[in-house]
Short mmCIF file of C-alpha atoms and ligand atoms in Angstrom, two decimals:
data_model
loop_
_atom_site.label_atom_id
_atom_site.label_comp_id
_atom_site.label_asym_id
_atom_site.label_seq_id
_atom_site.Cartn_x
_atom_site.Cartn_y
_atom_site.Cartn_z
CA MET A 1 -39.26 -17.72 31.02
CA LYS A 2 -41.61 -15.40 29.15
CA THR A 3 -44.00 -17.32 26.95
CA LEU A 4 -46.89 -16.53 24.71
CA PHE A 5 -49.31 -16.89 27.61
CA ASP A 6 -47.83 -13.89 29.40
CA PHE A 7 -49.27 -11.69 26.66
CA ASN A 8 -52.70 -10.73 25.41
CA PHE A 9 -52.38 -10.17 21.68
CA LYS A 10 -55.70 -8.32 21.21
CA ASN A 11 -55.23 -5.75 18.44
CA LYS A 12 -51.49 -6.48 18.44
CA LYS A 13 -49.37 -7.53 15.49
CA ALA A 14 -47.20 -10.47 16.46
CA LEU A 15 -44.01 -10.83 14.47
CA ILE A 16 -43.15 -14.51 14.67
CA ARG A 17 -39.86 -16.10 13.58
CA VAL A 18 -40.91 -19.57 12.48
CA ASP A 19 -38.90 -22.34 10.89
CA PHE A 20 -40.75 -22.97 7.63
CA ASN A 21 -37.64 -24.35 5.96
CA VAL A 22 -39.66 -27.26 4.57
CA PRO A 23 -38.72 -29.69 1.79
CA LEU A 24 -40.31 -29.05 -1.64
CA ASP A 25 -40.59 -31.40 -4.62
CA GLU A 26 -39.76 -30.41 -8.22
CA HIS A 27 -43.24 -28.86 -8.61
CA PHE A 28 -42.74 -26.81 -5.43
CA ASN A 29 -45.18 -28.86 -3.40
CA VAL A 30 -44.42 -29.17 0.30
CA THR A 31 -43.43 -32.80 0.89
CA ASP A 32 -43.23 -32.63 4.69
CA ALA A 33 -45.34 -30.01 6.46
CA ASN A 34 -44.31 -30.94 10.00
CA ARG A 35 -42.64 -27.62 10.65
CA ILE A 36 -45.68 -25.65 9.55
CA GLU A 37 -47.95 -27.80 11.69
CA ALA A 38 -45.58 -27.33 14.62
CA ALA A 39 -46.07 -23.54 14.50
CA LYS A 40 -49.87 -23.75 14.48
CA PRO A 41 -50.46 -23.67 18.27
CA THR A 42 -48.52 -20.40 18.57
CA ILE A 43 -50.37 -18.81 15.66
CA ASP A 44 -53.75 -20.05 16.89
CA LYS A 45 -53.27 -18.54 20.36
CA ILE A 46 -52.47 -15.11 18.91
CA LEU A 47 -55.41 -15.18 16.53
CA ALA A 48 -57.73 -16.39 19.29
CA ASP A 49 -56.67 -13.39 21.41
CA GLY A 50 -57.76 -11.09 18.58
CA GLY A 51 -54.30 -10.33 17.26
CA SER A 52 -52.76 -10.63 13.83
CA VAL A 53 -49.72 -12.63 12.79
CA ILE A 54 -46.72 -11.78 10.64
CA LEU A 55 -44.66 -14.85 9.85
CA MET A 56 -41.00 -14.65 8.92
CA SER A 57 -38.79 -17.56 7.92
CA HIS A 58 -35.95 -18.67 5.72
CA LEU A 59 -36.18 -21.36 3.07
CA GLY A 60 -33.09 -23.15 1.82
CA ARG A 61 -29.79 -21.43 1.17
CA PRO A 62 -30.46 -18.90 -1.60
CA LYS A 63 -27.72 -16.74 -3.03
CA GLY A 64 -29.58 -13.46 -3.25
CA VAL A 65 -33.10 -13.58 -4.68
CA GLU A 66 -33.79 -17.01 -6.17
CA GLU A 67 -37.32 -17.79 -7.30
CA LYS A 68 -37.05 -21.45 -6.36
CA TYR A 69 -36.53 -20.48 -2.74
CA SER A 70 -39.53 -18.15 -2.62
CA LEU A 71 -41.82 -18.71 0.33
CA LYS A 72 -44.77 -18.10 -2.00
CA HIS A 73 -44.54 -21.85 -2.72
CA ILE A 74 -45.74 -22.67 0.76
CA VAL A 75 -48.61 -20.16 1.03
CA SER A 76 -51.34 -22.60 0.03
CA LYS A 77 -50.06 -25.35 2.34
CA THR A 78 -49.83 -22.90 5.23
CA SER A 79 -53.37 -21.64 4.51
CA GLU A 80 -54.61 -25.22 4.46
CA ILE A 81 -52.97 -26.04 7.80
CA LEU A 82 -54.08 -22.83 9.53
CA GLY A 83 -57.55 -23.02 8.05
CA ILE A 84 -57.50 -19.39 6.86
CA PRO A 85 -56.14 -17.70 3.73
CA VAL A 86 -52.58 -16.57 4.38
CA LYS A 87 -51.45 -13.31 2.78
CA PHE A 88 -48.01 -12.99 1.25
CA THR A 89 -45.60 -10.13 0.55
CA SER A 90 -42.89 -10.39 -2.08
CA ASP A 91 -40.39 -8.66 0.17
CA CYS A 92 -39.65 -9.04 3.89
CA ILE A 93 -38.70 -5.39 4.48
CA GLY A 94 -39.30 -2.02 2.80
CA GLU A 95 -42.44 -0.36 1.49
CA ILE A 96 -44.26 -3.46 0.26
CA ALA A 97 -43.80 -5.27 3.55
CA GLU A 98 -44.67 -2.16 5.60
CA LYS A 99 -47.88 -1.58 3.67
CA ALA A 100 -48.95 -5.23 3.98
CA ALA A 101 -48.20 -5.20 7.69
CA SER A 102 -50.05 -1.99 8.38
CA ASP A 103 -53.09 -3.19 6.39
CA LEU A 104 -53.22 -6.40 8.41
CA GLN A 105 -56.41 -6.81 10.46
CA PRO A 106 -56.96 -8.81 13.66
CA GLY A 107 -57.44 -12.47 12.76
CA GLU A 108 -55.27 -12.22 9.65
CA VAL A 109 -51.95 -13.89 8.85
CA LEU A 110 -49.22 -12.48 6.63
CA LEU A 111 -46.18 -14.43 5.43
CA LEU A 112 -43.07 -12.43 4.49
CA GLU A 113 -40.78 -13.43 1.63
CA ASN A 114 -37.64 -15.47 2.40
CA LEU A 115 -35.44 -13.59 4.89
CA ARG A 116 -32.31 -15.04 3.34
CA PHE A 117 -32.92 -13.17 0.10
CA TYR A 118 -30.95 -10.57 2.07
CA ASN A 119 -27.38 -11.38 3.15
CA GLU A 120 -28.11 -9.13 6.11
CA GLU A 121 -30.21 -11.88 7.67
CA GLU A 122 -27.37 -14.33 8.32
CA ALA A 123 -24.94 -11.48 8.95
CA GLY A 124 -27.13 -10.37 11.85
CA ASP A 125 -27.30 -6.84 10.45
CA VAL A 126 -28.76 -4.35 12.93
CA GLU A 127 -30.36 -2.01 10.35
CA PHE A 128 -32.06 -4.94 8.62
CA SER A 129 -33.26 -6.23 12.00
CA LYS A 130 -34.67 -2.81 12.80
CA LYS A 131 -36.64 -2.74 9.55
CA LEU A 132 -38.08 -6.17 10.29
CA ALA A 133 -38.87 -5.09 13.85
CA SER A 134 -40.86 -2.09 12.62
CA LEU A 135 -43.49 -4.45 11.17
CA GLY A 136 -44.81 -5.81 14.48
CA ASP A 137 -45.67 -4.93 18.09
CA ILE A 138 -44.55 -8.12 19.84
CA TYR A 139 -41.69 -10.40 18.79
CA VAL A 140 -42.17 -14.14 19.17
CA ASN A 141 -39.41 -16.63 18.49
CA ASP A 142 -40.74 -20.08 17.68
CA ALA A 143 -37.90 -21.32 15.48
CA PHE A 144 -35.85 -23.79 17.46
CA GLY A 145 -34.00 -25.02 14.37
CA THR A 146 -32.23 -21.67 14.02
CA ALA A 147 -32.03 -20.69 17.70
CA HIS A 148 -28.29 -21.46 17.73
CA ARG A 149 -27.67 -18.80 15.09
CA ALA A 150 -27.22 -15.11 15.86
CA HIS A 151 -29.10 -14.06 12.74
CA ALA A 152 -31.12 -10.87 12.33
CA SER A 153 -34.55 -12.47 12.71
CA THR A 154 -33.56 -15.01 15.37
CA THR A 155 -31.51 -12.88 17.74
CA ILE A 156 -30.57 -9.32 16.80
CA ILE A 157 -34.18 -8.24 16.29
CA ALA A 158 -35.06 -8.98 19.93
CA GLN A 159 -33.31 -5.80 21.14
CA PHE A 160 -36.04 -3.73 19.50
CA PHE A 161 -38.66 -5.35 21.73
CA PRO A 162 -37.14 -4.88 25.22
CA ASN A 163 -40.34 -5.89 26.99
CA ASP A 164 -42.49 -7.26 24.21
CA LYS A 165 -40.75 -10.50 23.30
CA CYS A 166 -41.36 -14.11 24.16
CA PHE A 167 -40.93 -17.74 23.15
CA GLY A 168 -43.55 -19.44 21.03
CA THR A 169 -45.03 -22.71 22.28
CA LEU A 170 -42.69 -24.87 20.20
CA LEU A 171 -39.50 -23.23 21.41
CA ALA A 172 -40.80 -23.17 24.99
CA LYS A 173 -41.47 -26.90 24.75
CA GLU A 174 -37.95 -27.60 23.47
CA ILE A 175 -36.44 -25.69 26.40
CA ASP A 176 -38.82 -27.31 28.87
CA SER A 177 -38.05 -30.83 27.59
CA LEU A 178 -34.34 -30.30 27.86
CA ASN A 179 -34.76 -28.93 31.38
CA LYS A 180 -36.70 -32.07 32.28
CA VAL A 181 -33.61 -34.05 31.32
CA LEU A 182 -30.74 -31.87 32.47
CA LYS A 183 -32.17 -29.74 35.28
CA ASP A 184 -35.29 -30.98 37.05
CA SER A 185 -34.87 -34.62 36.10
CA LYS A 186 -36.32 -37.63 37.85
CA LYS A 187 -33.63 -40.17 38.63
CA PRO A 188 -32.24 -42.45 37.42
CA VAL A 189 -31.30 -40.46 34.34
CA THR A 190 -29.88 -42.31 31.34
CA ALA A 191 -28.26 -40.85 28.25
CA VAL A 192 -27.88 -43.00 25.17
CA LEU A 193 -25.26 -41.66 22.83
CA GLY A 194 -24.67 -43.26 19.48
CA GLY A 195 -23.61 -42.09 16.06
CA SER A 196 -20.39 -42.39 14.20
CA LYS A 197 -17.67 -40.51 16.03
CA VAL A 198 -16.52 -39.72 19.54
CA SER A 199 -14.99 -36.48 18.31
CA SER A 200 -18.34 -34.97 17.31
CA LYS A 201 -19.96 -35.89 20.64
CA ILE A 202 -17.16 -35.18 23.07
CA THR A 203 -18.54 -31.89 24.37
CA VAL A 204 -21.98 -33.44 24.79
CA ILE A 205 -20.50 -36.36 26.72
CA GLU A 206 -18.46 -34.10 28.99
CA ASN A 207 -21.38 -31.80 29.69
CA ILE A 208 -23.91 -34.47 30.53
CA LEU A 209 -21.65 -36.69 32.64
CA ASP A 210 -22.57 -34.33 35.48
CA LYS A 211 -26.27 -34.84 34.99
CA VAL A 212 -26.77 -38.55 34.35
CA ASP A 213 -26.62 -41.78 36.33
CA HIS A 214 -26.13 -44.04 33.31
CA MET A 215 -24.53 -43.47 29.97
CA ILE A 216 -24.98 -45.97 27.17
CA ILE A 217 -22.46 -45.58 24.38
CA GLY A 218 -23.22 -47.25 21.06
CA GLY A 219 -22.82 -46.89 17.32
CA GLY A 220 -19.48 -46.25 15.67
CA MET A 221 -18.18 -44.47 18.79
CA THR A 222 -18.01 -47.82 20.55
CA PHE A 223 -14.87 -48.96 18.80
CA THR A 224 -12.67 -46.09 19.89
CA PHE A 225 -13.51 -47.03 23.48
CA ILE A 226 -13.03 -50.75 22.87
CA LYS A 227 -9.66 -50.27 21.19
CA ALA A 228 -8.58 -47.93 23.97
CA LEU A 229 -9.41 -50.72 26.42
CA GLY A 230 -7.24 -53.16 24.51
CA GLY A 231 -9.89 -54.85 22.35
CA GLN A 232 -9.57 -55.83 18.70
CA VAL A 233 -11.94 -53.85 16.51
CA GLY A 234 -11.02 -55.22 13.07
CA ASN A 235 -12.06 -52.80 10.35
CA SER A 236 -14.63 -50.99 12.51
CA ILE A 237 -14.75 -47.22 12.41
CA CYS A 238 -12.27 -46.02 15.02
CA GLU A 239 -10.58 -42.73 15.80
CA ASP A 240 -7.03 -43.72 16.67
CA ASP A 241 -6.17 -40.19 17.74
CA LYS A 242 -8.96 -40.26 20.33
CA LEU A 243 -7.96 -43.34 22.31
CA GLN A 244 -6.62 -41.35 25.23
CA LEU A 245 -9.73 -39.20 25.15
CA ALA A 246 -11.87 -42.34 25.41
CA LEU A 247 -9.86 -43.48 28.44
CA ASP A 248 -10.25 -40.04 29.98
CA ILE A 249 -14.03 -40.23 29.53
CA LEU A 250 -14.13 -43.67 31.16
CA HIS A 251 -12.08 -42.33 34.04
CA LEU A 252 -14.23 -39.23 34.41
CA ALA A 253 -17.40 -41.34 34.40
CA LYS A 254 -16.01 -43.45 37.22
CA GLU A 255 -15.08 -40.33 39.17
CA LYS A 256 -18.59 -38.96 38.78
CA ASN A 257 -20.23 -42.28 39.64
CA VAL A 258 -21.81 -42.59 36.21
CA HIS A 259 -22.37 -46.17 35.07
CA LEU A 260 -21.00 -46.29 31.55
CA HIS A 261 -22.35 -49.12 29.40
CA LEU A 262 -20.68 -50.22 26.17
CA PRO A 263 -21.88 -52.94 23.82
CA VAL A 264 -20.53 -56.39 24.69
CA ASP A 265 -21.31 -57.93 21.31
CA VAL A 266 -21.84 -56.59 17.81
CA VAL A 267 -23.19 -57.59 14.44
CA ALA A 268 -20.02 -57.61 12.36
CA ALA A 269 -19.95 -57.48 8.57
CA ASP A 270 -17.23 -58.30 6.05
CA ALA A 271 -18.01 -55.09 4.11
CA PHE A 272 -19.80 -51.78 4.67
CA SER A 273 -22.81 -52.99 2.72
CA ASN A 274 -26.31 -54.24 3.36
CA ASN A 275 -25.41 -57.37 1.37
CA ALA A 276 -22.30 -58.17 3.39
CA ASN A 277 -21.90 -61.46 5.25
CA THR A 278 -22.57 -61.00 8.96
CA GLN A 279 -21.83 -62.68 12.26
CA VAL A 280 -22.38 -61.75 15.89
CA VAL A 281 -19.06 -61.48 17.71
CA ASP A 282 -17.62 -60.35 21.02
CA VAL A 283 -17.05 -56.60 20.73
CA ARG A 284 -13.44 -57.05 21.91
CA ALA A 285 -12.61 -59.71 19.33
CA ILE A 286 -13.74 -58.53 15.92
CA PRO A 287 -11.85 -60.56 13.30
CA ASP A 288 -9.56 -58.82 10.83
CA GLY A 289 -11.47 -57.73 7.75
CA TRP A 290 -14.76 -57.45 9.68
CA GLN A 291 -16.42 -54.34 11.08
CA GLY A 292 -19.05 -53.82 13.76
CA LEU A 293 -22.13 -52.20 12.26
CA ASP A 294 -24.84 -52.81 14.85
CA ALA A 295 -25.32 -53.69 18.51
CA GLY A 296 -25.58 -57.43 19.22
CA PRO A 297 -28.31 -59.26 21.19
CA LYS A 298 -26.49 -59.40 24.55
CA SER A 299 -25.75 -55.69 24.38
CA LEU A 300 -29.40 -54.97 23.68
CA GLU A 301 -30.45 -57.09 26.64
CA ASN A 302 -28.13 -55.07 28.89
CA PHE A 303 -29.33 -51.78 27.46
CA LYS A 304 -32.94 -52.83 27.92
CA GLU A 305 -32.44 -53.38 31.61
CA VAL A 306 -30.91 -49.93 32.06
CA ILE A 307 -33.64 -48.24 30.01
CA MET A 308 -36.50 -50.02 31.76
CA ASN A 309 -35.16 -48.88 35.13
CA SER A 310 -34.71 -45.26 34.09
CA LYS A 311 -37.10 -42.43 34.90
CA THR A 312 -35.52 -40.00 32.45
CA ILE A 313 -33.98 -40.94 29.09
CA LEU A 314 -32.10 -38.85 26.58
CA TRP A 315 -31.33 -40.39 23.21
CA ASN A 316 -28.93 -38.94 20.68
CA GLY A 317 -27.46 -40.98 17.86
CA PRO A 318 -28.24 -44.41 16.37
CA LEU A 319 -26.79 -47.69 17.72
CA GLY A 320 -25.79 -48.89 14.27
CA VAL A 321 -25.89 -48.14 10.58
CA PHE A 322 -29.70 -47.93 10.67
CA GLU A 323 -29.86 -46.67 7.09
CA MET A 324 -29.10 -50.26 6.03
CA GLU A 325 -31.89 -52.68 6.86
CA ASN A 326 -29.57 -55.41 8.10
CA PHE A 327 -27.95 -53.11 10.65
CA ALA A 328 -31.05 -51.26 11.85
CA ASN A 329 -32.14 -53.77 14.48
CA GLY A 330 -30.19 -52.27 17.41
CA THR A 331 -31.58 -48.80 16.76
CA ILE A 332 -35.14 -50.10 16.34
CA GLU A 333 -34.90 -52.23 19.48
CA LEU A 334 -33.50 -49.34 21.49
CA GLY A 335 -36.39 -47.20 20.24
CA ASN A 336 -38.80 -49.92 21.37
CA PHE A 337 -37.23 -50.11 24.84
CA ILE A 338 -37.47 -46.35 25.24
CA ALA A 339 -41.08 -46.43 24.03
CA GLU A 340 -41.90 -49.13 26.59
CA SER A 341 -40.17 -47.28 29.39
CA THR A 342 -42.01 -44.10 28.38
CA ALA A 343 -45.32 -45.96 28.49
CA ASN A 344 -44.35 -46.98 32.05
CA GLY A 345 -43.95 -43.34 33.05
CA ALA A 346 -40.39 -42.36 32.12
CA PHE A 347 -39.72 -39.05 30.38
CA SER A 348 -37.90 -39.51 27.08
CA LEU A 349 -36.30 -36.90 24.88
CA VAL A 350 -34.92 -37.75 21.46
CA GLY A 351 -32.80 -35.04 19.94
CA GLY A 352 -30.00 -34.06 17.65
CA GLY A 353 -30.09 -35.29 14.09
CA ASP A 354 -29.95 -38.92 13.11
CA SER A 355 -31.81 -40.46 16.03
CA VAL A 356 -34.75 -38.18 15.22
CA ALA A 357 -34.67 -39.46 11.63
CA ALA A 358 -34.54 -43.04 12.94
CA VAL A 359 -37.44 -42.54 15.34
CA LYS A 360 -39.55 -41.12 12.53
CA GLN A 361 -38.51 -43.79 10.05
CA PHE A 362 -39.47 -46.57 12.45
CA GLY A 363 -42.79 -45.01 13.48
CA LEU A 364 -41.79 -44.45 17.10
CA GLU A 365 -42.24 -40.68 17.22
CA SER A 366 -45.55 -40.66 19.07
CA LYS A 367 -44.20 -43.10 21.66
CA MET A 368 -41.49 -40.75 22.89
CA SER A 369 -42.27 -37.96 25.36
CA TYR A 370 -40.66 -35.39 23.10
CA VAL A 371 -38.83 -35.48 19.79
CA SER A 372 -36.79 -32.36 19.21
CA THR A 373 -37.27 -30.35 16.02
CA GLY A 374 -33.77 -28.88 15.91
CA GLY A 375 -30.71 -31.01 15.17
CA GLY A 376 -27.83 -28.59 15.58
CA ALA A 377 -29.66 -26.44 18.13
CA MET A 378 -30.38 -29.44 20.37
CA LEU A 379 -26.78 -30.63 20.16
CA GLU A 380 -25.54 -27.21 21.22
CA MET A 381 -27.95 -27.20 24.16
CA LEU A 382 -26.72 -30.66 25.17
CA GLU A 383 -23.20 -29.27 25.02
CA GLY A 384 -24.29 -26.80 27.68
CA ARG A 385 -24.09 -23.77 25.43
CA THR A 386 -26.47 -20.84 25.66
CA LEU A 387 -28.16 -20.40 22.31
CA PRO A 388 -28.17 -16.78 21.11
CA GLY A 389 -31.83 -16.97 20.03
CA ILE A 390 -32.85 -18.10 23.50
CA ALA A 391 -30.58 -15.66 25.33
CA ALA A 392 -31.99 -12.76 23.29
CA ILE A 393 -35.50 -13.44 24.64
CA LEU A 394 -34.30 -13.92 28.22
CA GLU A 395 -32.17 -10.75 28.30
P1 LIG B 1 -23.84 -38.89 13.93
O1 LIG B 1 -24.11 -37.98 12.80
O2 LIG B 1 -22.48 -38.76 14.53
O3 LIG B 1 -24.95 -38.94 14.96
O4 LIG B 1 -23.76 -40.35 13.29
C1 LIG B 1 -24.86 -40.94 12.66
C2 LIG B 1 -24.33 -41.97 11.72
O5 LIG B 1 -23.56 -42.91 12.42
C3 LIG B 1 -25.40 -42.73 11.00
O6 LIG B 1 -25.39 -42.35 9.66
C4 LIG B 1 -24.99 -44.18 11.18
O7 LIG B 1 -25.04 -44.92 9.99
C5 LIG B 1 -23.56 -44.08 11.66
N1 LIG B 1 -23.16 -45.24 12.43
C6 LIG B 1 -23.76 -45.78 13.49
N2 LIG B 1 -23.13 -46.88 13.90
C7 LIG B 1 -22.09 -47.07 13.08
C8 LIG B 1 -21.06 -48.06 12.98
N3 LIG B 1 -21.01 -49.08 13.84
N4 LIG B 1 -20.16 -47.94 12.00
C9 LIG B 1 -20.22 -46.91 11.14
N5 LIG B 1 -21.17 -45.93 11.18
C10 LIG B 1 -22.08 -46.02 12.14
#
């Protein structure tokens, strides 16, 4: 895997695809600069070598050129984070961009205007990619959030740098963390899969059954399994057309010697509301009119034992409706167990959407070994797919 450290950037212009798709408030202030901070190590290494940096990114989903999606709004925040004044061009290709790039001196950073002001970006247009490519000497991809898209700046551009392309530190870390879970993992390996539906996780489940020793299934997915096994799930979320699929997964797990753990009890509510009445019930006997919205205490005890005995833990998807305070306990507790196991030496990776949001919301981020920055991209990797942005660097 070619990384930044295989190159000396002295007097080179590095063209870096970053993910600066950050949230802005109504005054165009950056409200969460995590993604900019995450790109800093890559930028710092290139500058320290004596190179210069050209940053390219998208912001939002503009239809053509839309002022509110201009990357000029993030120039001051990026300058503040990098500790140097960042230059900006009002176009990402063409004369203006070419002039700004050729004027760039070692130690300087230039940010290009929003790539998605051109439809060619998402279309993966070769001519557009070529124009972007002409701005730099070495291509660096450090945008994990878009690595599953075959866009111009994430994938197609790489062909113009047959030998001079590499992963940035952020993207390398994402790949490395996933490999620690799925390839060179320390056993026992446990995957915790939660979230709302079996149907959206089926490919993930099938792919990782080969790599794990334990699989904990929680969240809304639980009830499709429980109903398939003959339990009564009341009004709980349940995919009736996936009952056979659930049985197939249970069968497959057995065949592969994977211990599959389902909740044994749940916090049931008489409405999908934080103010609903609640009771803890056996997961197989949820009364009519009630729905399971969080893992119960016995389930959590069981899950804790599995987590504490694991050396590698992957977590994707919440154990309950964590957005509502009264049904967040299972997700928080699970996060605490994983944090404790991590402190004891386990490797933990949290990835793919809502569990990342939960980990951040409950202040557990720093207690996990790695929290992925890309929702969709991480899910696709867990599904065993090769991401085009990654393949383009490896080719
Ligand atoms: P996903 O996007 O599939 O990872 O699902 C995440 C969503 O699943 C979150 O918004 C949770 O509120 C929801 N969820 C978790 N547990 C349950 C449950 N028992 N019933 C309904 N929704 C749930």
